[in-house]
């Protein structure tokens, strides 16, 4: 928020994004923060440090990214990790034998796999629930529950959770609220301002934004939690390299422009598909008849560029994925290039079929990460693929 009466005027988010890592280096005049490739840092004397000792603990390039990321999410500290999964693993290391977590039902497949196949070995259990249903939350909470973990909107079904309501409920039970904010980014949604304690990002997606860097970010609120996370981040060591830290900052500089275009394109595309005769259903919170529309509008300033849709006939899927040209059939989301994913066999393959189908991830569902190409070209590409599918399935 801008306060024009204050002498210390806070910059708007677009300006803060564009200026990430910008410096005025006195000897060279360099605009951009350099990549410090150094793993070790010389100590001036015994007991003295420049603030940098060893790369895993901290590195100047990574530190600039972490401070910028923390400020964007209104957090007290930021931690850059080697992937979104590394960030999740680091967060989950807060918990141990006998601890229980309450988790969003429609969850990123990798997070589900981490909880069920790895955290379970360390005695951490999880219950999956519609986190928008406070009565269901109340029923599932146990004396050993330590945190609630939510994604909003979820991927791929775009279910929206009221972050403030969940965080308030969680506080009343002394639980931490952890939010995976990958799909909206701090440009559109800032969970810590709504009461969350920890925000996690797969920065591989919108923050990096160009389908060319693997990274994760953790942001924490509060001194004690931030200190504990710093300990885990350093001890586990799944940290981001200086080069990737630079790459990520470079991507983040254009986040505002990209998110505005992603939202514009996804909204236009979703509206186009709602009226399409071969499409059964479109899942996108920007559409007024989406059940999460009001909550989404209240807690976020915009919409993600991802939506999902169900085709009327599962036999359309194969020819569509074979026929799209501009849109790539690939796993991932959030980059400038449009990608189409088939969750049942790709991102959500590790979720048992019964659970997957119970929540609606079935063989007619496609997920579309709408890029920043011209909307007319995207519509033309998908329309021609749908037409190929129609002719092959229905003849003529
Ligand atoms: C991709 C993704 C992750 C995992 O991140 P990686 O960077 O691929 O390790 C976690 N959560 C969500 C919502 C994601 O989309």
PDB file of C-alpha atoms in Angstrom, residues 240-351:
ATOM      1  CA  UNK A 240      19.538 -22.955  -3.616  1.00  0.00           C
ATOM      2  CA  UNK A 241      22.785 -22.352  -5.507  1.00  0.00           C
ATOM      3  CA  UNK A 242      24.023 -18.777  -6.148  1.00  0.00           C
ATOM      4  CA  UNK A 243      23.460 -19.129  -9.917  1.00  0.00           C
ATOM      5  CA  UNK A 244      19.915 -20.381  -9.498  1.00  0.00           C
ATOM      6  CA  UNK A 245      19.285 -17.651  -6.913  1.00  0.00           C
ATOM      7  CA  UNK A 246      20.263 -15.097  -9.546  1.00  0.00           C
ATOM      8  CA  UNK A 247      18.126 -16.804 -12.211  1.00  0.00           C
ATOM      9  CA  UNK A 248      15.126 -16.757  -9.888  1.00  0.00           C
ATOM     10  CA  UNK A 249      15.540 -13.051  -9.078  1.00  0.00           C
ATOM     11  CA  UNK A 250      15.761 -12.323 -12.772  1.00  0.00           C
ATOM     12  CA  UNK A 251      12.449 -14.068 -13.312  1.00  0.00           C
ATOM     13  CA  UNK A 252      10.773 -12.375 -10.360  1.00  0.00           C
ATOM     14  CA  UNK A 253      11.499  -8.894 -11.720  1.00  0.00           C
ATOM     15  CA  UNK A 254       8.734  -9.345 -14.320  1.00  0.00           C
ATOM     16  CA  UNK A 255       6.268 -11.174 -12.047  1.00  0.00           C
ATOM     17  CA  UNK A 256       3.684  -8.363 -12.029  1.00  0.00           C
ATOM     18  CA  UNK A 257       3.504  -8.086 -15.818  1.00  0.00           C
ATOM     19  CA  UNK A 258       3.392 -11.831 -16.271  1.00  0.00           C
ATOM     20  CA  UNK A 259       0.681 -12.471 -13.666  1.00  0.00           C
ATOM     21  CA  UNK A 260      -1.552  -9.804 -15.180  1.00  0.00           C
ATOM     22  CA  UNK A 261      -1.248 -11.421 -18.609  1.00  0.00           C
ATOM     23  CA  UNK A 262      -1.627 -14.969 -17.233  1.00  0.00           C
ATOM     24  CA  UNK A 263      -4.845 -13.933 -15.498  1.00  0.00           C
ATOM     25  CA  UNK A 264      -6.181 -12.149 -18.568  1.00  0.00           C
ATOM     26  CA  UNK A 265      -5.449 -15.082 -20.876  1.00  0.00           C
ATOM     27  CA  UNK A 266      -6.723 -17.751 -18.484  1.00  0.00           C
ATOM     28  CA  UNK A 267      -9.972 -15.857 -17.889  1.00  0.00           C
ATOM     29  CA  UNK A 268     -10.579 -15.417 -21.623  1.00  0.00           C
ATOM     30  CA  UNK A 269      -9.728 -19.051 -22.319  1.00  0.00           C
ATOM     31  CA  UNK A 270     -11.907 -20.366 -19.471  1.00  0.00           C
ATOM     32  CA  UNK A 271     -14.870 -18.294 -20.694  1.00  0.00           C
ATOM     33  CA  UNK A 272     -14.332 -19.596 -24.214  1.00  0.00           C
ATOM     34  CA  UNK A 273     -14.375 -23.218 -22.989  1.00  0.00           C
ATOM     35  CA  UNK A 274     -17.479 -22.769 -20.806  1.00  0.00           C
ATOM     36  CA  UNK A 275     -19.467 -22.274 -24.009  1.00  0.00           C
ATOM     37  CA  UNK A 276     -17.706 -24.987 -26.011  1.00  0.00           C
ATOM     38  CA  UNK A 277     -19.932 -27.967 -26.974  1.00  0.00           C
ATOM     39  CA  UNK A 278     -17.209 -30.577 -26.284  1.00  0.00           C
ATOM     40  CA  UNK A 279     -16.462 -29.290 -22.765  1.00  0.00           C
ATOM     41  CA  UNK A 280     -18.415 -30.598 -19.753  1.00  0.00           C
ATOM     42  CA  UNK A 281     -17.049 -28.426 -16.950  1.00  0.00           C
ATOM     43  CA  UNK A 282     -14.519 -25.663 -16.314  1.00  0.00           C
ATOM     44  CA  UNK A 283     -12.890 -25.226 -12.880  1.00  0.00           C
ATOM     45  CA  UNK A 284     -11.650 -21.653 -12.407  1.00  0.00           C
ATOM     46  CA  UNK A 285     -12.313 -19.355  -9.429  1.00  0.00           C
ATOM     47  CA  UNK A 286     -12.496 -16.277 -11.685  1.00  0.00           C
ATOM     48  CA  UNK A 287     -15.811 -17.573 -13.061  1.00  0.00           C
ATOM     49  CA  UNK A 288     -18.745 -16.166 -11.028  1.00  0.00           C
ATOM     50  CA  UNK A 289     -20.457 -19.554 -10.628  1.00  0.00           C
ATOM     51  CA  UNK A 290     -17.345 -21.140  -9.066  1.00  0.00           C
ATOM     52  CA  UNK A 291     -18.111 -22.030  -5.408  1.00  0.00           C
ATOM     53  CA  UNK A 292     -14.941 -20.254  -4.253  1.00  0.00           C
ATOM     54  CA  UNK A 293     -15.551 -17.045  -6.222  1.00  0.00           C
ATOM     55  CA  UNK A 294     -16.425 -14.775  -3.263  1.00  0.00           C
ATOM     56  CA  UNK A 295     -13.661 -16.012  -0.952  1.00  0.00           C
ATOM     57  CA  UNK A 296     -11.154 -15.784  -3.786  1.00  0.00           C
ATOM     58  CA  UNK A 297     -12.140 -12.172  -4.486  1.00  0.00           C
ATOM     59  CA  UNK A 298     -11.955 -11.256  -0.829  1.00  0.00           C
ATOM     60  CA  UNK A 299      -8.541 -12.729  -0.055  1.00  0.00           C
ATOM     61  CA  UNK A 300      -6.703 -12.279  -3.351  1.00  0.00           C
ATOM     62  CA  UNK A 301      -6.287  -9.371  -5.732  1.00  0.00           C
ATOM     63  CA  UNK A 302      -6.345 -11.586  -8.810  1.00  0.00           C
ATOM     64  CA  UNK A 303      -6.493 -15.077 -10.256  1.00  0.00           C
ATOM     65  CA  UNK A 304      -3.927 -17.645 -11.218  1.00  0.00           C
ATOM     66  CA  UNK A 305      -3.248 -18.537 -14.841  1.00  0.00           C
ATOM     67  CA  UNK A 306      -4.082 -22.198 -14.221  1.00  0.00           C
ATOM     68  CA  UNK A 307      -7.471 -23.773 -14.652  1.00  0.00           C
ATOM     69  CA  UNK A 308      -8.812 -27.253 -15.298  1.00  0.00           C
ATOM     70  CA  UNK A 309     -11.587 -28.543 -17.477  1.00  0.00           C
ATOM     71  CA  UNK A 310     -13.369 -31.788 -18.179  1.00  0.00           C
ATOM     72  CA  UNK A 311     -14.104 -32.860 -21.720  1.00  0.00           C
ATOM     73  CA  UNK A 312     -17.440 -34.581 -22.365  1.00  0.00           C
ATOM     74  CA  UNK A 313     -15.859 -37.779 -23.683  1.00  0.00           C
ATOM     75  CA  UNK A 314     -12.624 -39.338 -22.334  1.00  0.00           C
ATOM     76  CA  UNK A 315     -11.792 -40.442 -25.894  1.00  0.00           C
ATOM     77  CA  UNK A 316     -11.149 -36.779 -26.791  1.00  0.00           C
ATOM     78  CA  UNK A 317      -8.092 -36.671 -24.511  1.00  0.00           C
ATOM     79  CA  UNK A 318      -5.607 -38.614 -26.646  1.00  0.00           C
ATOM     80  CA  UNK A 319      -6.244 -36.712 -29.912  1.00  0.00           C
ATOM     81  CA  UNK A 320      -6.252 -33.348 -28.072  1.00  0.00           C
ATOM     82  CA  UNK A 321      -2.853 -34.014 -26.491  1.00  0.00           C
ATOM     83  CA  UNK A 322      -1.501 -35.238 -29.830  1.00  0.00           C
ATOM     84  CA  UNK A 323      -2.878 -32.271 -31.796  1.00  0.00           C
ATOM     85  CA  UNK A 324      -2.056 -29.210 -29.713  1.00  0.00           C
ATOM     86  CA  UNK A 325       0.901 -27.405 -31.272  1.00  0.00           C
ATOM     87  CA  UNK A 326       1.485 -23.994 -29.694  1.00  0.00           C
ATOM     88  CA  UNK A 327       0.364 -25.411 -26.336  1.00  0.00           C
ATOM     89  CA  UNK A 328       2.858 -28.062 -25.155  1.00  0.00           C
ATOM     90  CA  UNK A 329       1.765 -31.342 -23.580  1.00  0.00           C
ATOM     91  CA  UNK A 330       4.070 -31.195 -20.559  1.00  0.00           C
ATOM     92  CA  UNK A 331       4.169 -31.332 -16.768  1.00  0.00           C
ATOM     93  CA  UNK A 332       4.631 -28.115 -14.814  1.00  0.00           C
ATOM     94  CA  UNK A 333       2.900 -24.781 -14.689  1.00  0.00           C
ATOM     95  CA  UNK A 334       3.435 -21.070 -14.253  1.00  0.00           C
ATOM     96  CA  UNK A 335       5.825 -20.360 -17.126  1.00  0.00           C
ATOM     97  CA  UNK A 336       5.470 -17.948 -20.031  1.00  0.00           C
ATOM     98  CA  UNK A 337       4.871 -20.911 -22.362  1.00  0.00           C
ATOM     99  CA  UNK A 338       1.442 -22.571 -22.260  1.00  0.00           C
ATOM    100  CA  UNK A 339       1.453 -26.163 -20.983  1.00  0.00           C
ATOM    101  CA  UNK A 340      -1.287 -28.757 -20.886  1.00  0.00           C
ATOM    102  CA  UNK A 341      -1.129 -31.535 -18.282  1.00  0.00           C
ATOM    103  CA  UNK A 342      -3.139 -34.733 -17.890  1.00  0.00           C
ATOM    104  CA  UNK A 343      -3.170 -35.008 -14.057  1.00  0.00           C
ATOM    105  CA  UNK A 344      -4.411 -38.619 -13.885  1.00  0.00           C
ATOM    106  CA  UNK A 345      -1.265 -39.974 -15.511  1.00  0.00           C
ATOM    107  CA  UNK A 346       1.190 -37.145 -14.730  1.00  0.00           C
ATOM    108  CA  UNK A 347       1.179 -34.916 -11.637  1.00  0.00           C
ATOM    109  CA  UNK A 348      -1.354 -36.975  -9.662  1.00  0.00           C
ATOM    110  CA  UNK A 349      -0.277 -40.511 -10.597  1.00  0.00           C
ATOM    111  CA  UNK A 350       0.957 -41.120  -7.026  1.00  0.00           C
ATOM    112  CA  UNK A 351      -2.436 -40.441  -5.495  1.00  0.00           C
TER     113      UNK A 351
END
